[in-house]
mmCIF file of C-alpha atoms and ligand atoms in Angstrom:
data_model
loop_
_atom_site.group_PDB
_atom_site.id
_atom_site.type_symbol
_atom_site.label_atom_id
_atom_site.label_comp_id
_atom_site.label_asym_id
_atom_site.label_seq_id
_atom_site.Cartn_x
_atom_site.Cartn_y
_atom_site.Cartn_z
ATOM 1 C CA MET H 1 -6.863 -24.369 95.826
ATOM 2 C CA ARG H 2 -7.707 -24.633 92.192
ATOM 3 C CA ILE H 3 -5.301 -24.755 89.286
ATOM 4 C CA GLU H 4 -6.546 -23.570 86.014
ATOM 5 C CA PRO H 5 -5.832 -25.724 82.977
ATOM 6 C CA PHE H 6 -2.407 -24.859 81.404
ATOM 7 C CA GLU H 7 -3.743 -23.893 77.969
ATOM 8 C CA MET H 8 -0.829 -24.182 75.864
ATOM 9 C CA GLU H 9 0.162 -27.564 77.257
ATOM 10 C CA ARG H 10 -3.344 -28.837 76.909
ATOM 11 C CA TRP H 11 -3.165 -27.642 73.305
ATOM 12 C CA GLN H 12 0.036 -29.370 72.604
ATOM 13 C CA SER H 13 -0.617 -32.619 74.507
ATOM 14 C CA THR H 14 -3.924 -32.992 72.684
ATOM 15 C CA TYR H 15 -2.745 -32.273 69.115
ATOM 16 C CA GLU H 16 0.891 -32.247 68.636
ATOM 17 C CA HIS H 17 0.906 -36.044 67.658
ATOM 18 C CA GLN H 18 -2.199 -35.769 65.688
ATOM 19 C CA VAL H 19 -1.175 -33.250 63.000
ATOM 20 C CA ALA H 20 1.014 -33.765 59.925
ATOM 21 C CA TYR H 21 3.133 -30.621 60.623
ATOM 22 C CA ASN H 22 3.911 -29.595 64.164
ATOM 23 C CA LEU H 23 5.181 -26.265 64.446
ATOM 24 C CA SER H 24 4.281 -25.876 68.160
ATOM 25 C CA GLU H 25 7.567 -27.201 69.528
ATOM 26 C CA SER H 26 10.020 -24.841 71.075
ATOM 27 C CA GLY H 27 13.084 -26.977 70.988
ATOM 28 C CA VAL H 28 15.073 -28.593 68.155
ATOM 29 C CA HIS H 29 14.386 -31.825 66.378
ATOM 30 C CA PRO H 30 15.026 -34.436 69.103
ATOM 31 C CA LEU H 31 18.097 -36.723 69.016
ATOM 32 C CA SER H 32 17.310 -40.470 68.674
ATOM 33 C CA THR H 33 18.994 -42.836 71.326
ATOM 34 C CA ARG H 34 21.197 -44.168 68.556
ATOM 35 C CA GLU H 35 22.431 -40.642 67.610
ATOM 36 C CA LEU H 36 23.055 -39.755 71.217
ATOM 37 C CA LEU H 37 25.146 -42.921 71.864
ATOM 38 C CA ALA H 38 27.073 -42.415 68.600
ATOM 39 C CA LEU H 39 28.446 -39.022 69.859
ATOM 40 C CA PRO H 40 32.135 -38.840 70.927
ATOM 41 C CA GLY H 41 32.508 -38.153 74.673
ATOM 42 C CA GLU H 42 35.253 -37.940 77.243
ATOM 43 C CA THR H 43 33.818 -41.338 78.614
ATOM 44 C CA PRO H 44 32.452 -43.994 76.538
ATOM 45 C CA ALA H 45 28.679 -43.996 76.072
ATOM 46 C CA PRO H 46 26.892 -47.052 77.595
ATOM 47 C CA SER H 47 27.025 -50.122 75.225
ATOM 48 C CA GLN H 48 23.786 -51.472 74.030
ATOM 49 C CA ARG H 49 24.360 -54.387 76.431
ATOM 50 C CA GLN H 50 24.854 -52.040 79.347
ATOM 51 C CA LEU H 51 21.591 -50.291 78.472
ATOM 52 C CA LEU H 52 19.715 -53.430 78.360
ATOM 53 C CA ASP H 53 21.055 -54.591 81.652
ATOM 54 C CA ILE H 54 19.892 -51.571 83.523
ATOM 55 C CA ARG H 55 17.741 -52.748 86.345
ATOM 56 C CA LEU H 56 14.282 -51.227 86.176
ATOM 57 C CA GLY H 57 14.009 -50.563 89.802
ATOM 58 C CA TYR H 58 13.436 -47.395 91.730
ATOM 59 C CA ALA H 59 16.445 -45.031 91.370
ATOM 60 C CA GLN H 60 18.072 -42.804 93.982
ATOM 61 C CA GLY H 61 15.195 -40.421 94.714
ATOM 62 C CA ASN H 62 17.043 -37.114 94.254
ATOM 63 C CA GLY H 63 19.021 -38.383 91.353
ATOM 64 C CA ALA H 64 21.943 -40.911 90.941
ATOM 65 C CA GLU H 65 25.525 -39.759 91.779
ATOM 66 C CA PRO H 66 26.999 -39.767 88.160
ATOM 67 C CA LEU H 67 24.094 -37.645 86.889
ATOM 68 C CA HIS H 68 24.239 -35.243 89.938
ATOM 69 C CA ASP H 69 27.971 -34.914 89.345
ATOM 70 C CA ARG H 70 27.567 -33.826 85.713
ATOM 71 C CA VAL H 71 24.755 -31.393 86.535
ATOM 72 C CA ALA H 72 26.978 -29.937 89.433
ATOM 73 C CA LEU H 73 29.737 -29.148 86.833
ATOM 74 C CA LEU H 74 27.126 -26.664 85.240
ATOM 75 C CA TYR H 75 26.946 -24.795 88.575
ATOM 76 C CA PRO H 76 30.474 -23.845 89.836
ATOM 77 C CA GLY H 77 30.829 -24.352 93.557
ATOM 78 C CA SER H 78 27.898 -26.663 93.880
ATOM 79 C CA ASP H 79 27.776 -30.241 95.083
ATOM 80 C CA ARG H 80 25.143 -32.946 95.081
ATOM 81 C CA ASP H 81 23.261 -31.281 97.919
ATOM 82 C CA ASN H 82 22.624 -28.149 95.790
ATOM 83 C CA ILE H 83 20.820 -30.169 93.073
ATOM 84 C CA LEU H 84 17.584 -32.157 92.729
ATOM 85 C CA ILE H 85 17.078 -34.189 89.597
ATOM 86 C CA THR H 86 13.399 -33.823 88.451
ATOM 87 C CA HIS H 87 10.959 -35.226 85.968
ATOM 88 C CA GLY H 88 11.861 -32.447 83.400
ATOM 89 C CA GLY H 89 12.166 -28.539 84.246
ATOM 90 C CA ALA H 90 8.431 -28.602 84.646
ATOM 91 C CA GLU H 91 8.593 -30.690 87.707
ATOM 92 C CA ALA H 92 11.369 -28.471 89.126
ATOM 93 C CA ASN H 93 9.196 -25.314 88.622
ATOM 94 C CA PHE H 94 6.255 -27.156 90.213
ATOM 95 C CA LEU H 95 8.030 -28.167 93.405
ATOM 96 C CA THR H 96 9.795 -24.800 93.714
ATOM 97 C CA THR H 97 6.530 -22.852 93.640
ATOM 98 C CA LEU H 98 4.994 -25.418 95.947
ATOM 99 C CA GLU H 99 7.758 -24.905 98.464
ATOM 100 C CA LEU H 100 8.119 -21.098 98.265
ATOM 101 C CA LEU H 101 4.539 -19.859 97.989
ATOM 102 C CA GLU H 102 1.629 -19.614 100.304
ATOM 103 C CA ALA H 103 -1.851 -18.099 99.856
ATOM 104 C CA GLY H 104 -1.555 -14.306 99.890
ATOM 105 C CA ASP H 105 2.085 -14.117 98.727
ATOM 106 C CA HIS H 106 3.090 -11.624 96.199
ATOM 107 C CA VAL H 107 4.787 -12.704 92.974
ATOM 108 C CA VAL H 108 6.286 -10.845 90.179
ATOM 109 C CA PHE H 109 6.027 -12.823 86.936
ATOM 110 C CA MET H 110 7.852 -11.959 83.675
ATOM 111 C CA VAL H 111 5.499 -11.968 80.694
ATOM 112 C CA PRO H 112 5.085 -13.155 78.094
ATOM 113 C CA ASN H 113 6.428 -16.454 79.486
ATOM 114 C CA TYR H 114 5.967 -20.135 79.668
ATOM 115 C CA MET H 115 2.774 -19.768 81.692
ATOM 116 C CA GLN H 116 3.344 -22.761 84.085
ATOM 117 C CA VAL H 117 4.701 -20.805 86.983
ATOM 118 C CA GLY H 118 2.065 -17.986 86.639
ATOM 119 C CA GLY H 119 -0.765 -20.663 86.714
ATOM 120 C CA LEU H 120 0.783 -22.448 89.579
ATOM 121 C CA SER H 121 1.387 -19.276 91.592
ATOM 122 C CA ASP H 122 -2.229 -18.390 90.992
ATOM 123 C CA GLY H 123 -3.359 -21.899 92.021
ATOM 124 C CA TRP H 124 -1.366 -21.680 95.287
ATOM 125 C CA GLY H 125 -3.290 -18.434 96.094
ATOM 126 C CA ALA H 126 -0.586 -16.035 95.416
ATOM 127 C CA GLU H 127 -1.178 -12.637 93.855
ATOM 128 C CA VAL H 128 0.575 -12.429 90.584
ATOM 129 C CA SER H 129 1.930 -9.183 89.133
ATOM 130 C CA PRO H 130 2.864 -9.491 85.438
ATOM 131 C CA TRP H 131 6.178 -7.803 84.572
ATOM 132 C CA PRO H 132 6.016 -7.237 80.835
ATOM 133 C CA LEU H 133 8.909 -7.546 78.330
ATOM 134 C CA GLU H 134 8.424 -4.602 75.981
ATOM 135 C CA GLU H 135 7.901 -5.028 72.242
ATOM 136 C CA GLU H 136 8.976 -1.503 71.395
ATOM 137 C CA THR H 137 12.439 -2.164 72.770
ATOM 138 C CA GLY H 138 12.904 -5.584 71.226
ATOM 139 C CA TRP H 139 11.497 -7.528 74.246
ATOM 140 C CA ASP H 140 13.820 -5.933 76.696
ATOM 141 C CA ALA H 141 13.002 -6.045 80.365
ATOM 142 C CA ASP H 142 12.375 -2.555 82.061
ATOM 143 C CA LEU H 143 14.162 -2.821 85.436
ATOM 144 C CA GLU H 144 12.469 0.472 86.702
ATOM 145 C CA ARG H 145 9.115 -1.121 86.102
ATOM 146 C CA LEU H 146 10.229 -4.099 88.053
ATOM 147 C CA GLY H 147 11.218 -1.652 90.995
ATOM 148 C CA SER H 148 7.648 -0.305 90.723
ATOM 149 C CA LEU H 149 6.021 -3.736 90.901
ATOM 150 C CA LEU H 150 8.041 -4.960 94.059
ATOM 151 C CA ARG H 151 6.269 -4.683 97.404
ATOM 152 C CA PRO H 152 7.534 -5.441 100.919
ATOM 153 C CA ASP H 153 5.780 -8.728 100.738
ATOM 154 C CA THR H 154 6.883 -9.774 97.413
ATOM 155 C CA LYS H 155 7.911 -13.326 97.933
ATOM 156 C CA LEU H 156 9.201 -14.471 94.461
ATOM 157 C CA ILE H 157 10.378 -12.929 91.250
ATOM 158 C CA VAL H 158 10.011 -15.324 88.317
ATOM 159 C CA VAL H 159 12.060 -14.985 85.153
ATOM 160 C CA THR H 160 12.669 -17.064 82.086
ATOM 161 C CA ASN H 161 15.922 -16.340 80.314
ATOM 162 C CA PRO H 162 16.339 -16.966 77.346
ATOM 163 C CA ASN H 163 12.641 -16.080 77.205
ATOM 164 C CA ASN H 164 9.862 -18.327 75.809
ATOM 165 C CA PRO H 165 8.115 -17.141 73.534
ATOM 166 C CA THR H 166 10.064 -14.187 72.486
ATOM 167 C CA GLY H 167 13.437 -15.971 72.205
ATOM 168 C CA LYS H 168 15.037 -12.872 73.882
ATOM 169 C CA SER H 169 18.420 -13.391 75.721
ATOM 170 C CA LEU H 170 18.801 -10.741 78.408
ATOM 171 C CA GLY H 171 22.227 -9.957 79.446
ATOM 172 C CA GLU H 172 24.247 -9.249 82.670
ATOM 173 C CA LYS H 173 22.604 -5.900 83.305
ATOM 174 C CA PHE H 174 19.312 -7.590 83.368
ATOM 175 C CA VAL H 175 20.649 -10.218 85.945
ATOM 176 C CA GLU H 176 22.296 -7.715 88.041
ATOM 177 C CA GLY H 177 19.171 -5.477 88.030
ATOM 178 C CA VAL H 178 16.842 -8.264 89.084
ATOM 179 C CA VAL H 179 19.335 -9.305 91.915
ATOM 180 C CA ALA H 180 19.448 -5.615 93.177
ATOM 181 C CA ALA H 181 15.698 -5.441 93.147
ATOM 182 C CA ALA H 182 15.320 -8.889 94.884
ATOM 183 C CA GLU H 183 17.851 -7.786 97.505
ATOM 184 C CA LYS H 184 15.718 -4.749 98.546
ATOM 185 C CA THR H 185 12.825 -6.901 99.686
ATOM 186 C CA GLY H 186 14.510 -10.249 100.328
ATOM 187 C CA ALA H 187 12.498 -11.935 97.531
ATOM 188 C CA TRP H 188 13.402 -15.273 96.140
ATOM 189 C CA ILE H 189 14.394 -15.518 92.494
ATOM 190 C CA LEU H 190 13.119 -18.453 90.308
ATOM 191 C CA SER H 191 15.074 -18.421 87.133
ATOM 192 C CA ASP H 192 14.045 -20.813 84.432
ATOM 193 C CA GLU H 193 17.094 -21.295 82.282
ATOM 194 C CA VAL H 194 15.863 -24.174 80.170
ATOM 195 C CA TYR H 195 16.631 -22.415 76.832
ATOM 196 C CA ARG H 196 20.261 -21.502 78.097
ATOM 197 C CA GLY H 197 22.739 -22.982 75.760
ATOM 198 C CA ALA H 198 20.191 -22.804 72.721
ATOM 199 C CA GLU H 199 21.639 -19.390 71.582
ATOM 200 C CA ARG H 200 21.750 -19.121 67.828
ATOM 201 C CA ASP H 201 24.499 -16.550 67.858
ATOM 202 C CA GLY H 202 26.286 -14.506 70.451
ATOM 203 C CA PRO H 203 27.370 -15.314 73.987
ATOM 204 C CA VAL H 204 25.734 -17.767 76.289
ATOM 205 C CA THR H 205 22.934 -16.178 78.200
ATOM 206 C CA PRO H 206 24.046 -15.195 81.727
ATOM 207 C CA THR H 207 22.896 -17.423 84.554
ATOM 208 C CA PHE H 208 21.634 -16.184 88.029
ATOM 209 C CA TRP H 209 23.823 -19.009 89.548
ATOM 210 C CA GLY H 210 26.469 -17.406 91.752
ATOM 211 C CA LYS H 211 24.781 -14.034 91.962
ATOM 212 C CA TYR H 212 22.219 -14.363 94.696
ATOM 213 C CA ASP H 213 21.613 -16.716 97.647
ATOM 214 C CA ARG H 214 17.758 -16.873 97.642
ATOM 215 C CA LEU H 215 17.680 -18.569 94.300
ATOM 216 C CA VAL H 216 16.431 -21.632 92.368
ATOM 217 C CA VAL H 217 17.542 -22.217 89.031
ATOM 218 C CA THR H 218 15.475 -24.666 87.037
ATOM 219 C CA SER H 219 16.661 -26.236 83.753
ATOM 220 C CA GLY H 220 16.879 -29.507 82.003
ATOM 221 C CA LEU H 221 17.661 -31.387 78.774
ATOM 222 C CA SER H 222 14.476 -30.600 76.915
ATOM 223 C CA LYS H 223 15.315 -27.508 74.880
ATOM 224 C CA ALA H 224 19.031 -26.658 74.394
ATOM 225 C CA TYR H 225 19.784 -30.407 74.257
ATOM 226 C CA GLY H 226 16.962 -31.664 72.093
ATOM 227 C CA LEU H 227 16.151 -34.427 74.541
ATOM 228 C CA PRO H 228 12.581 -33.634 75.925
ATOM 229 C CA GLY H 229 11.702 -37.428 75.978
ATOM 230 C CA LEU H 230 14.163 -38.152 78.715
ATOM 231 C CA ARG H 231 12.091 -36.068 80.912
ATOM 232 C CA ILE H 232 15.182 -35.092 82.886
ATOM 233 C CA GLY H 233 15.346 -31.662 84.467
ATOM 234 C CA TRP H 234 16.741 -30.166 87.730
ATOM 235 C CA ALA H 235 16.443 -27.466 90.345
ATOM 236 C CA ALA H 236 19.656 -26.001 91.712
ATOM 237 C CA SER H 237 19.968 -23.792 94.707
ATOM 238 C CA PRO H 238 22.731 -22.301 96.921
ATOM 239 C CA ASP H 239 20.395 -23.065 99.634
ATOM 240 C CA LYS H 240 20.791 -26.810 100.442
ATOM 241 C CA LYS H 241 17.871 -26.803 102.906
ATOM 242 C CA LYS H 242 15.539 -25.714 100.034
ATOM 243 C CA ILE H 243 16.752 -28.587 97.876
ATOM 244 C CA GLU H 244 16.049 -30.875 100.675
ATOM 245 C CA ARG H 245 12.528 -29.458 100.952
ATOM 246 C CA LEU H 246 11.920 -29.736 97.243
ATOM 247 C CA TRP H 247 13.161 -33.318 97.465
ATOM 248 C CA SER H 248 10.539 -34.034 100.195
ATOM 249 C CA TYR H 249 7.843 -32.741 97.914
ATOM 250 C CA HIS H 250 9.240 -34.918 95.085
ATOM 251 C CA ASP H 251 8.441 -37.912 97.332
ATOM 252 C CA TYR H 252 4.807 -36.962 96.660
ATOM 253 C CA SER H 253 5.079 -36.192 92.959
ATOM 254 C CA THR H 254 7.330 -38.598 90.915
ATOM 255 C CA ILE H 255 9.436 -40.305 93.661
ATOM 256 C CA CYS H 256 12.601 -40.757 91.418
ATOM 257 C CA PRO H 257 13.871 -40.416 87.945
ATOM 258 C CA SER H 258 13.654 -43.403 85.598
ATOM 259 C CA PRO H 259 16.980 -45.404 85.545
ATOM 260 C CA PRO H 260 17.356 -45.764 81.667
ATOM 261 C CA MET H 261 16.570 -42.009 81.206
ATOM 262 C CA GLU H 262 19.102 -41.203 83.914
ATOM 263 C CA ALA H 263 21.701 -43.292 82.281
ATOM 264 C CA LEU H 264 21.182 -41.493 78.871
ATOM 265 C CA ALA H 265 21.075 -38.043 80.550
ATOM 266 C CA THR H 266 24.472 -38.907 82.260
ATOM 267 C CA CYS H 267 25.798 -39.760 78.871
ATOM 268 C CA ALA H 268 24.434 -36.556 77.272
ATOM 269 C CA LEU H 269 26.074 -34.424 80.002
ATOM 270 C CA ASP H 270 29.493 -35.780 79.413
ATOM 271 C CA PRO H 271 31.397 -32.582 78.848
ATOM 272 C CA LEU H 272 32.585 -33.393 75.231
ATOM 273 C CA ARG H 273 29.270 -34.927 74.219
ATOM 274 C CA ARG H 274 27.310 -31.950 75.670
ATOM 275 C CA GLU H 275 29.375 -29.620 73.585
ATOM 276 C CA LYS H 276 28.544 -31.671 70.529
ATOM 277 C CA ILE H 277 24.869 -31.658 71.324
ATOM 278 C CA LEU H 278 24.677 -27.922 71.880
ATOM 279 C CA GLY H 279 26.695 -27.409 68.618
ATOM 280 C CA ARG H 280 24.027 -29.544 66.875
ATOM 281 C CA THR H 281 21.357 -27.264 68.141
ATOM 282 C CA THR H 282 23.071 -24.179 67.127
ATOM 283 C CA GLU H 283 23.474 -25.590 63.648
ATOM 284 C CA ILE H 284 19.724 -26.437 63.470
ATOM 285 C CA LEU H 285 18.922 -22.968 64.675
ATOM 286 C CA ARG H 286 21.223 -21.272 62.081
ATOM 287 C CA THR H 287 20.077 -23.412 59.197
ATOM 288 C CA ASN H 288 16.382 -23.124 59.967
ATOM 289 C CA LEU H 289 15.849 -19.462 61.113
ATOM 290 C CA PRO H 290 16.617 -18.003 57.637
ATOM 291 C CA ILE H 291 13.973 -20.222 56.293
ATOM 292 C CA ALA H 292 11.233 -18.945 58.617
ATOM 293 C CA VAL H 293 12.423 -15.323 58.387
ATOM 294 C CA GLU H 294 12.415 -15.345 54.581
ATOM 295 C CA TRP H 295 8.905 -16.930 54.653
ATOM 296 C CA ALA H 296 7.700 -14.198 56.960
ATOM 297 C CA LYS H 297 9.323 -11.347 55.034
ATOM 298 C CA GLU H 298 7.922 -12.496 51.725
ATOM 299 C CA GLN H 299 4.535 -11.673 53.090
ATOM 300 C CA GLY H 300 5.366 -8.011 53.471
ATOM 301 C CA ALA H 301 3.625 -6.127 56.325
ATOM 302 C CA ARG H 302 1.574 -9.163 57.463
ATOM 303 C CA PHE H 303 4.082 -10.001 60.170
ATOM 304 C CA SER H 304 6.252 -7.948 62.480
ATOM 305 C CA PHE H 305 8.872 -9.723 64.689
ATOM 306 C CA ARG H 306 12.234 -9.577 66.120
ATOM 307 C CA PRO H 307 14.460 -12.585 65.265
ATOM 308 C CA PRO H 308 15.020 -14.707 68.463
ATOM 309 C CA ASP H 309 18.427 -14.850 70.150
ATOM 310 C CA ALA H 310 17.762 -18.345 71.346
ATOM 311 C CA GLY H 311 15.292 -21.196 71.271
ATOM 312 C CA ALA H 312 13.676 -22.559 68.088
ATOM 313 C CA ILE H 313 10.939 -20.169 68.446
ATOM 314 C CA LEU H 314 9.674 -17.210 66.245
ATOM 315 C CA TRP H 315 7.150 -14.846 67.981
ATOM 316 C CA LEU H 316 5.194 -13.099 65.323
ATOM 317 C CA ARG H 317 2.635 -10.310 65.474
ATOM 318 C CA TYR H 318 0.295 -10.584 62.612
ATOM 319 C CA ASP H 319 -1.990 -7.907 61.140
ATOM 320 C CA ASP H 320 -5.246 -9.873 60.439
ATOM 321 C CA LYS H 321 -8.244 -9.321 62.628
ATOM 322 C CA VAL H 322 -8.779 -12.891 63.281
ATOM 323 C CA GLY H 323 -8.191 -13.986 66.950
ATOM 324 C CA SER H 324 -5.160 -16.241 67.340
ATOM 325 C CA LEU H 325 -7.224 -19.177 68.654
ATOM 326 C CA ASP H 326 -9.492 -19.055 65.686
ATOM 327 C CA LEU H 327 -6.455 -18.814 63.493
ATOM 328 C CA ALA H 328 -4.686 -21.776 65.271
ATOM 329 C CA GLU H 329 -7.911 -23.838 64.967
ATOM 330 C CA ARG H 330 -8.232 -23.107 61.258
ATOM 331 C CA LEU H 331 -4.586 -24.052 60.646
ATOM 332 C CA ARG H 332 -5.093 -27.381 62.443
ATOM 333 C CA LYS H 333 -8.294 -28.203 60.785
ATOM 334 C CA GLU H 334 -7.957 -26.986 57.173
ATOM 335 C CA GLU H 335 -4.043 -27.670 56.809
ATOM 336 C CA ASP H 336 -3.219 -30.173 59.511
ATOM 337 C CA VAL H 337 -0.460 -27.854 61.080
ATOM 338 C CA LEU H 338 -0.102 -26.853 64.659
ATOM 339 C CA ILE H 339 1.236 -23.598 65.939
ATOM 340 C CA VAL H 340 0.746 -21.909 69.422
ATOM 341 C CA PRO H 341 -1.788 -19.172 69.418
ATOM 342 C CA GLY H 342 -0.679 -15.924 71.195
ATOM 343 C CA GLU H 343 -3.736 -16.098 73.289
ATOM 344 C CA HIS H 344 -2.079 -18.951 75.245
ATOM 345 C CA PHE H 345 0.663 -16.430 76.350
ATOM 346 C CA GLY H 346 -2.165 -13.872 77.032
ATOM 347 C CA MET H 347 -1.321 -12.011 73.912
ATOM 348 C CA ASP H 348 -3.850 -12.223 71.031
ATOM 349 C CA GLY H 349 -2.545 -11.039 67.677
ATOM 350 C CA PHE H 350 0.591 -13.007 68.049
ATOM 351 C CA MET H 351 1.524 -16.606 67.129
ATOM 352 C CA ARG H 352 4.462 -18.696 68.021
ATOM 353 C CA ILE H 353 6.087 -20.790 65.397
ATOM 354 C CA GLY H 354 8.563 -23.574 66.253
ATOM 355 C CA TYR H 355 11.286 -23.641 63.563
ATOM 356 C CA GLY H 356 13.519 -26.366 65.083
ATOM 357 C CA GLY H 357 12.220 -29.374 63.063
ATOM 358 C CA THR H 358 13.738 -30.661 59.918
ATOM 359 C CA ALA H 359 14.053 -28.097 57.117
ATOM 360 C CA ASN H 360 11.666 -29.869 54.701
ATOM 361 C CA GLU H 361 9.010 -30.232 57.460
ATOM 362 C CA LEU H 362 9.472 -26.599 58.397
ATOM 363 C CA ARG H 363 9.056 -25.374 54.711
ATOM 364 C CA GLU H 364 5.793 -27.224 54.110
ATOM 365 C CA GLY H 365 4.455 -26.378 57.509
ATOM 366 C CA LEU H 366 5.014 -22.671 56.850
ATOM 367 C CA ALA H 367 3.546 -22.934 53.310
ATOM 368 C CA ARG H 368 0.408 -24.347 54.916
ATOM 369 C CA VAL H 369 0.184 -21.498 57.456
ATOM 370 C CA ARG H 370 0.500 -18.978 54.515
ATOM 371 C CA ARG H 371 -2.200 -20.749 52.538
ATOM 372 C CA VAL H 372 -4.664 -20.273 55.541
ATOM 373 C CA MET H 373 -3.633 -16.716 56.095
ATOM 374 C CA ASP H 374 -4.050 -15.953 52.422
ATOM 375 C CA ARG H 375 -7.614 -17.194 52.602
ATOM 376 C CA LEU H 376 -8.498 -15.120 55.620
HETATM 377 C C1 PLP Y 1 10.523 -21.966 80.026
HETATM 378 C C2 PLP Y 1 10.082 -23.435 80.077
HETATM 379 N N1 PLP Y 1 10.288 -24.066 81.216
HETATM 380 C C3 PLP Y 1 10.025 -25.292 81.393
HETATM 381 C C4 PLP Y 1 9.458 -26.043 80.454
HETATM 382 C C5 PLP Y 1 9.174 -27.542 80.563
HETATM 383 O O1 PLP Y 1 10.164 -28.257 80.095
HETATM 384 P P1 PLP Y 1 10.552 -29.732 80.469
HETATM 385 O O2 PLP Y 1 10.348 -30.509 79.243
HETATM 386 O O3 PLP Y 1 11.972 -29.694 80.885
HETATM 387 O O4 PLP Y 1 9.622 -30.176 81.580
HETATM 388 C C6 PLP Y 1 9.202 -25.399 79.023
HETATM 389 C C7 PLP Y 1 8.595 -26.150 78.007
HETATM 390 O O5 PLP Y 1 8.160 -25.560 76.994
HETATM 391 C C8 PLP Y 1 9.627 -24.006 78.986
HETATM 392 O O6 PLP Y 1 9.310 -23.430 77.870
#
């Protein structure tokens, strides 16, 4: 078994704190602890004193009851045994693929995508068939194409909805189509829904929860909630035995959540506070997207793109001949700004720009990107 480096995460982990302008993030400007605690909730936020008195011992391995109960509210009909609290959505994805896949299994993987699950599937020795979203149709999913990729031995179908990097939110027809396809072969579905709730306009993206039994939904507080530093995510499945299995792997990976982070996550998922947080996210997206779109349009035919439905990410095709890795390196070295090259999603000629930061930061970062591109 050999897991290849996760190029995008290597790039971000290495440089995102080293640049003056970080446009590589896919979520919104994170909340501070103070801002989180100041938000109104149905139940009071922990006081400073309560936070300071949290014992820094090992927590309940699968997640403490108060957090479990709040996450369960998001998945109607679920109880604590349907949910494992993890170290970010990333750990939930990691454990799910570890449990579901064996060497030789066949996986259908939506692309472009956050490449973690594709890389892991490869690493566990599975055969991965990419299922491309289509640029010509505004990054829609072709369900007939999915049908043609499925095989009797397809073990897993992997989708990310809303999608990273396109920001596309796929609707009910998509969910029904994927479920119908999975039913034919008995494949599992791994639905990464970490951007759900980060819609800029329009309805909340439909979940796979409640639509299929051989399902794991992964999610967390990093994107729609603007709380990636809490490192709190989860896996939810109708199949309690699967969740138990994921927990047994979690004993090998991170053991348990961190108690202070769990307390803050429980606070964030208070129903009223959650609504306020998601409202803040929408407001940031609505304020900032026009800045990025105007910037791109000012440059005429240089870029083609479809504005995202969700997530603080703009996925741009650019018309210069320069490779996206070279371009990203030049941006970093010449103008101290970080973007994600399309190459990290297997799509050269594209770049992903995160527009969820402060408006001033975004304006200056974009001006710097333009300066480099003008010099090409
Ligand atoms: C689709 C998707 N899933 C999971 C993750 C990892 O998120 P977390 O911070 O919850 O581990 C990301 C991060 O960019 C992502 O884009």
